[in-house]
C-alpha cells in the first residue's frame, strides 16, 4: 500500500480523452454541450454518507470513485442526491466550477470560495490519484471523491473566503459526513490536511458538467486549461451549444 504525503501533485498527462463523436478533448470550453454515455464507477470503494441539507437529513451508500464515460472521459461526481444508471446518455452543459452543482437538490453551486478550495484539491492530488493501480487506485479514488463531496456539501462552512471554507471542513462531522474503510478515510484526511498549505493553488483545467436531472460532474480538460492560462477561467470564450 502506498501512503501519500502532503506534497503537491501537479496534474500532468493523465487526463480524459473526449471521443471524436462528441468533441475533441482539447476543444471543449465553457458554453459547449457534450453527449456522454455512462459506463460505471471504477476504481471505487463503498462510502456511506449523511447529509443535512437544512431541512432533511438524508443518508446513503454510494460507489465512490472515478466515473467512466464513453470515449474514455473520466470524472468525479459533485452531487450526492441525484443518480445515474449504467448505459444512460446525458447531454451535459459545460460550465465553470463556480456554477456547479445545479439546484435543486441541495447543496447548490460552489460559488467563488468553495471553487477555490476545490481547485486546490485538484492541483495537489488529482494527478497522483489517477496514477494509482490495483487496490491503491480504489482507495485513493474513493478518498478523492469523499473530498469532492465534503467541499461541495459542507453547508456549515463559512464561505467568506477559501480559508474560511477550509476551516469548516470535517470528514466525519458537520452537515456532510462520511464513513468508509480506514484507508479511504485516512487518505481523505491527508488530502484535507494538505489543502491551503502555503496558499491555495489554481487548477484551470477542471470544468463542470451539469444536467438538471443527473448527477453533475467535474472533469479535467486540457483545452480549457490552455485557454484559461491566457485569460483566466472566467474569460473562456463562450460557444454556441451543440444541439
Short mmCIF file of C-alpha atoms in Angstrom, two decimals:
data_model
loop_
_atom_site.label_atom_id
_atom_site.label_comp_id
_atom_site.label_asym_id
_atom_site.label_seq_id
_atom_site.Cartn_x
_atom_site.Cartn_y
_atom_site.Cartn_z
CA UNK A 1 0.00 0.00 0.00
CA UNK A 2 1.34 3.42 -0.95
CA UNK A 3 0.99 6.20 1.59
CA UNK A 4 0.53 9.71 0.20
CA UNK A 5 2.33 12.52 1.96
CA UNK A 6 1.36 16.19 1.94
CA UNK A 7 3.44 17.08 -1.10
CA UNK A 8 1.79 18.82 -4.03
CA UNK A 9 0.97 16.60 -7.02
CA UNK A 10 0.51 18.84 -10.06
CA UNK A 11 -1.77 17.43 -12.74
CA UNK A 12 0.01 16.27 -15.86
CA UNK A 13 -0.82 13.91 -18.67
CA UNK A 14 -3.40 11.64 -17.04
CA UNK A 15 -6.38 13.44 -18.50
CA UNK A 16 -9.65 12.30 -20.02
CA UNK A 17 -9.96 11.99 -23.81
CA UNK A 18 -13.27 13.06 -25.29
CA UNK A 19 -14.48 10.90 -28.16
CA UNK A 20 -14.31 12.43 -31.62
CA UNK A 21 -18.02 11.72 -31.98
CA UNK A 22 -18.62 14.23 -29.20
CA UNK A 23 -15.93 16.88 -29.41
CA UNK A 24 -12.15 16.78 -29.30
CA UNK A 25 -10.91 16.99 -25.72
CA UNK A 26 -8.71 19.99 -26.33
CA UNK A 27 -11.64 21.77 -27.99
CA UNK A 28 -14.06 21.71 -25.03
CA UNK A 29 -14.80 25.10 -23.48
CA UNK A 30 -17.35 26.61 -21.12
CA UNK A 31 -20.61 27.11 -23.03
CA UNK A 32 -20.35 23.87 -25.02
CA UNK A 33 -22.59 20.83 -24.63
CA UNK A 34 -21.30 17.26 -24.74
CA UNK A 35 -23.23 14.00 -25.04
CA UNK A 36 -21.76 11.24 -22.87
CA UNK A 37 -22.83 7.67 -22.09
CA UNK A 38 -22.19 6.45 -18.54
CA UNK A 39 -20.11 3.27 -18.19
CA UNK A 40 -19.84 2.82 -14.42
CA UNK A 41 -17.73 3.84 -11.42
CA UNK A 42 -14.27 2.24 -11.30
CA UNK A 43 -11.93 2.19 -9.47
CA UNK A 44 -14.12 2.75 -6.43
CA UNK A 45 -14.99 1.80 -2.86
CA UNK A 46 -18.29 1.89 -1.00
CA UNK A 47 -18.73 5.06 1.06
CA UNK A 48 -21.60 5.77 3.45
CA UNK A 49 -22.73 9.36 3.88
CA UNK A 50 -25.04 11.59 5.88
CA UNK A 51 -26.15 14.97 4.53
CA UNK A 52 -28.21 17.52 6.46
CA UNK A 53 -29.49 19.99 3.86
CA UNK A 54 -31.01 22.26 6.50
CA UNK A 55 -34.47 20.73 6.39
CA UNK A 56 -33.92 16.98 5.94
CA UNK A 57 -31.18 14.59 7.00
CA UNK A 58 -30.52 12.08 4.23
CA UNK A 59 -28.26 9.03 4.28
CA UNK A 60 -26.95 6.60 1.71
CA UNK A 61 -24.12 4.42 0.49
CA UNK A 62 -22.51 5.17 -2.87
CA UNK A 63 -19.79 3.74 -5.06
CA UNK A 64 -17.20 6.49 -4.61
CA UNK A 65 -14.51 6.81 -7.25
CA UNK A 66 -13.87 7.54 -10.90
CA UNK A 67 -16.93 7.92 -13.14
CA UNK A 68 -16.25 6.47 -16.60
CA UNK A 69 -17.94 7.70 -19.77
CA UNK A 70 -17.93 6.98 -23.48
CA UNK A 71 -14.77 7.99 -25.29
CA UNK A 72 -12.59 7.48 -22.21
CA UNK A 73 -13.91 10.53 -20.35
CA UNK A 74 -13.34 10.35 -16.59
CA UNK A 75 -14.92 12.48 -13.90
CA UNK A 76 -15.80 12.80 -10.23
CA UNK A 77 -19.36 13.35 -9.02
CA UNK A 78 -20.22 16.58 -7.21
CA UNK A 79 -23.86 15.80 -6.37
CA UNK A 80 -24.81 13.17 -3.79
CA UNK A 81 -28.58 13.19 -4.15
CA UNK A 82 -29.06 12.65 -7.86
CA UNK A 83 -28.21 9.41 -9.63
CA UNK A 84 -27.42 7.79 -12.94
CA UNK A 85 -27.57 4.24 -14.30
CA UNK A 86 -25.07 2.41 -16.50
CA UNK A 87 -25.76 2.97 -20.18
CA UNK A 88 -27.55 6.29 -19.65
CA UNK A 89 -26.64 9.00 -22.16
CA UNK A 90 -26.61 12.56 -20.83
CA UNK A 91 -26.37 15.84 -22.74
CA UNK A 92 -24.21 17.84 -20.36
CA UNK A 93 -23.67 21.59 -20.47
CA UNK A 94 -20.07 22.63 -19.83
CA UNK A 95 -19.94 25.26 -17.06
CA UNK A 96 -17.48 26.99 -14.80
CA UNK A 97 -16.73 25.36 -11.47
CA UNK A 98 -18.40 28.15 -9.50
CA UNK A 99 -21.79 27.29 -11.06
CA UNK A 100 -21.79 23.61 -10.07
CA UNK A 101 -23.78 21.71 -8.84
CA UNK A 102 -27.19 22.85 -10.01
CA UNK A 103 -30.08 23.21 -7.56
CA UNK A 104 -32.36 21.54 -6.57
CA UNK A 105 -31.34 19.35 -4.85
CA UNK A 106 -29.06 20.93 -2.28
CA UNK A 107 -26.24 21.90 -1.79
CA UNK A 108 -26.38 24.32 -4.74
CA UNK A 109 -23.50 25.98 -6.61
CA UNK A 110 -20.00 26.15 -5.14
CA UNK A 111 -19.54 29.88 -5.53
CA UNK A 112 -16.11 31.53 -5.53
CA UNK A 113 -14.71 30.39 -2.16
CA UNK A 114 -15.63 26.70 -2.42
CA UNK A 115 -14.45 26.61 -6.03
CA UNK A 116 -11.05 27.94 -4.92
CA UNK A 117 -10.75 25.12 -2.37
CA UNK A 118 -11.87 22.56 -4.98
CA UNK A 119 -9.20 23.72 -7.43
CA UNK A 120 -6.60 23.40 -4.68
CA UNK A 121 -7.74 19.81 -4.08
CA UNK A 122 -7.29 19.04 -7.78
CA UNK A 123 -3.94 20.80 -8.06
CA UNK A 124 -2.45 18.90 -5.14
CA UNK A 125 -3.94 15.44 -5.64
CA UNK A 126 -5.59 14.71 -9.00
CA UNK A 127 -2.58 13.51 -10.95
CA UNK A 128 -1.36 11.35 -8.07
CA UNK A 129 -4.79 9.77 -7.56
CA UNK A 130 -5.23 8.99 -11.25
CA UNK A 131 -1.79 7.36 -11.47
CA UNK A 132 -2.54 4.64 -8.89
CA UNK A 133 -3.16 0.98 -9.72
CA UNK A 134 -4.77 -2.02 -8.05
CA UNK A 135 -6.10 -1.67 -4.52
CA UNK A 136 -4.41 1.71 -4.09
CA UNK A 137 -6.37 3.05 -7.07
CA UNK A 138 -9.64 2.10 -5.38
CA UNK A 139 -8.68 3.63 -2.04
CA UNK A 140 -7.32 6.90 -3.40
CA UNK A 141 -10.14 7.38 -5.92
CA UNK A 142 -12.71 6.93 -3.15
CA UNK A 143 -10.79 9.27 -0.84
CA UNK A 144 -10.65 11.95 -3.53
CA UNK A 145 -14.38 11.55 -4.20
CA UNK A 146 -15.09 11.94 -0.47
CA UNK A 147 -13.17 15.23 -0.51
CA UNK A 148 -15.11 16.49 -3.56
CA UNK A 149 -18.36 15.77 -1.71
CA UNK A 150 -17.09 17.28 1.54
CA UNK A 151 -16.11 20.55 -0.14
CA UNK A 152 -19.34 20.79 -2.11
CA UNK A 153 -21.78 19.63 0.62
CA UNK A 154 -20.44 21.02 3.92
CA UNK A 155 -23.03 23.78 4.22
CA UNK A 156 -21.95 24.71 7.75
CA UNK A 157 -18.63 26.06 6.43
CA UNK A 158 -18.26 29.84 6.28
CA UNK A 159 -17.95 30.89 2.62
CA UNK A 160 -16.41 34.33 3.23
CA UNK A 161 -13.21 33.11 1.57
CA UNK A 162 -11.32 29.88 0.84
CA UNK A 163 -9.61 29.84 4.25
CA UNK A 164 -12.99 30.11 5.98
CA UNK A 165 -14.39 27.24 3.91
CA UNK A 166 -11.36 25.09 4.73
CA UNK A 167 -11.69 25.78 8.46
CA UNK A 168 -15.24 24.40 8.37
CA UNK A 169 -14.45 21.09 6.67
CA UNK A 170 -14.53 17.80 8.58
CA UNK A 171 -14.87 14.36 7.03
CA UNK A 172 -16.81 12.78 9.91
CA UNK A 173 -18.71 15.76 11.34
CA UNK A 174 -20.85 18.70 10.24
CA UNK A 175 -23.72 18.75 7.77
CA UNK A 176 -21.89 16.35 5.44
CA UNK A 177 -20.11 13.36 6.97
CA UNK A 178 -18.63 10.18 5.52
CA UNK A 179 -17.69 6.68 6.62
CA UNK A 180 -15.63 4.09 4.75
CA UNK A 181 -12.61 1.85 5.26
CA UNK A 182 -9.74 3.17 7.36
CA UNK A 183 -7.59 3.52 4.23
CA UNK A 184 -10.16 5.64 2.40
CA UNK A 185 -10.89 7.92 5.36
CA UNK A 186 -7.20 8.15 6.24
CA UNK A 187 -6.21 9.17 2.71
CA UNK A 188 -9.06 11.68 2.56
CA UNK A 189 -7.84 13.20 5.82
CA UNK A 190 -4.32 13.55 4.40
CA UNK A 191 -5.77 15.37 1.40
CA UNK A 192 -7.80 17.63 3.68
CA UNK A 193 -4.79 18.39 5.88
CA UNK A 194 -2.76 19.44 2.84
CA UNK A 195 -5.27 21.95 1.47
CA UNK A 196 -4.25 25.60 1.64
CA UNK A 197 -0.70 24.73 2.69
CA UNK A 198 1.34 27.72 1.52
CA UNK A 199 -1.71 29.21 -0.19
CA UNK A 200 -4.47 27.94 -2.44
CA UNK A 201 -3.26 26.57 -5.77
CA UNK A 202 -5.07 27.25 -9.01
CA UNK A 203 -6.11 24.49 -11.41
CA UNK A 204 -7.74 25.89 -14.53
CA UNK A 205 -8.13 22.52 -16.26
CA UNK A 206 -11.07 21.32 -14.15
CA UNK A 207 -14.50 22.24 -15.50
CA UNK A 208 -18.08 21.32 -14.69
CA UNK A 209 -20.65 19.18 -16.50
CA UNK A 210 -24.25 19.88 -15.49
CA UNK A 211 -27.66 18.39 -16.24
CA UNK A 212 -30.81 19.19 -14.26
CA UNK A 213 -31.82 15.52 -13.92
CA UNK A 214 -28.49 13.71 -13.50
CA UNK A 215 -25.51 13.94 -11.19
CA UNK A 216 -23.28 16.87 -12.04
CA UNK A 217 -19.63 16.07 -12.67
CA UNK A 218 -16.13 17.53 -12.52
CA UNK A 219 -13.76 16.62 -15.34
CA UNK A 220 -10.27 17.69 -16.40
CA UNK A 221 -9.85 19.10 -19.90
CA UNK A 222 -6.54 20.37 -21.32
CA UNK A 223 -8.28 22.66 -23.81
CA UNK A 224 -9.99 24.63 -21.07
CA UNK A 225 -6.71 24.87 -19.20
CA UNK A 226 -4.84 26.19 -22.22
CA UNK A 227 -7.37 28.96 -22.73
CA UNK A 228 -7.63 29.75 -19.05
CA UNK A 229 -3.88 30.06 -18.81
CA UNK A 230 -4.11 33.02 -21.15
CA UNK A 231 -7.22 34.75 -19.90
CA UNK A 232 -8.47 33.06 -16.72
CA UNK A 233 -11.35 30.62 -16.35
CA UNK A 234 -13.99 33.34 -16.20
CA UNK A 235 -12.82 34.73 -19.54
CA UNK A 236 -13.04 31.49 -21.53
CA UNK A 237 -14.89 32.35 -24.69
CA UNK A 238 -18.42 31.01 -24.98
CA UNK A 239 -19.55 28.97 -27.95
CA UNK A 240 -22.95 28.19 -29.35
CA UNK A 241 -24.07 24.97 -27.71
CA UNK A 242 -24.31 21.97 -29.96
CA UNK A 243 -27.81 20.59 -30.43
#
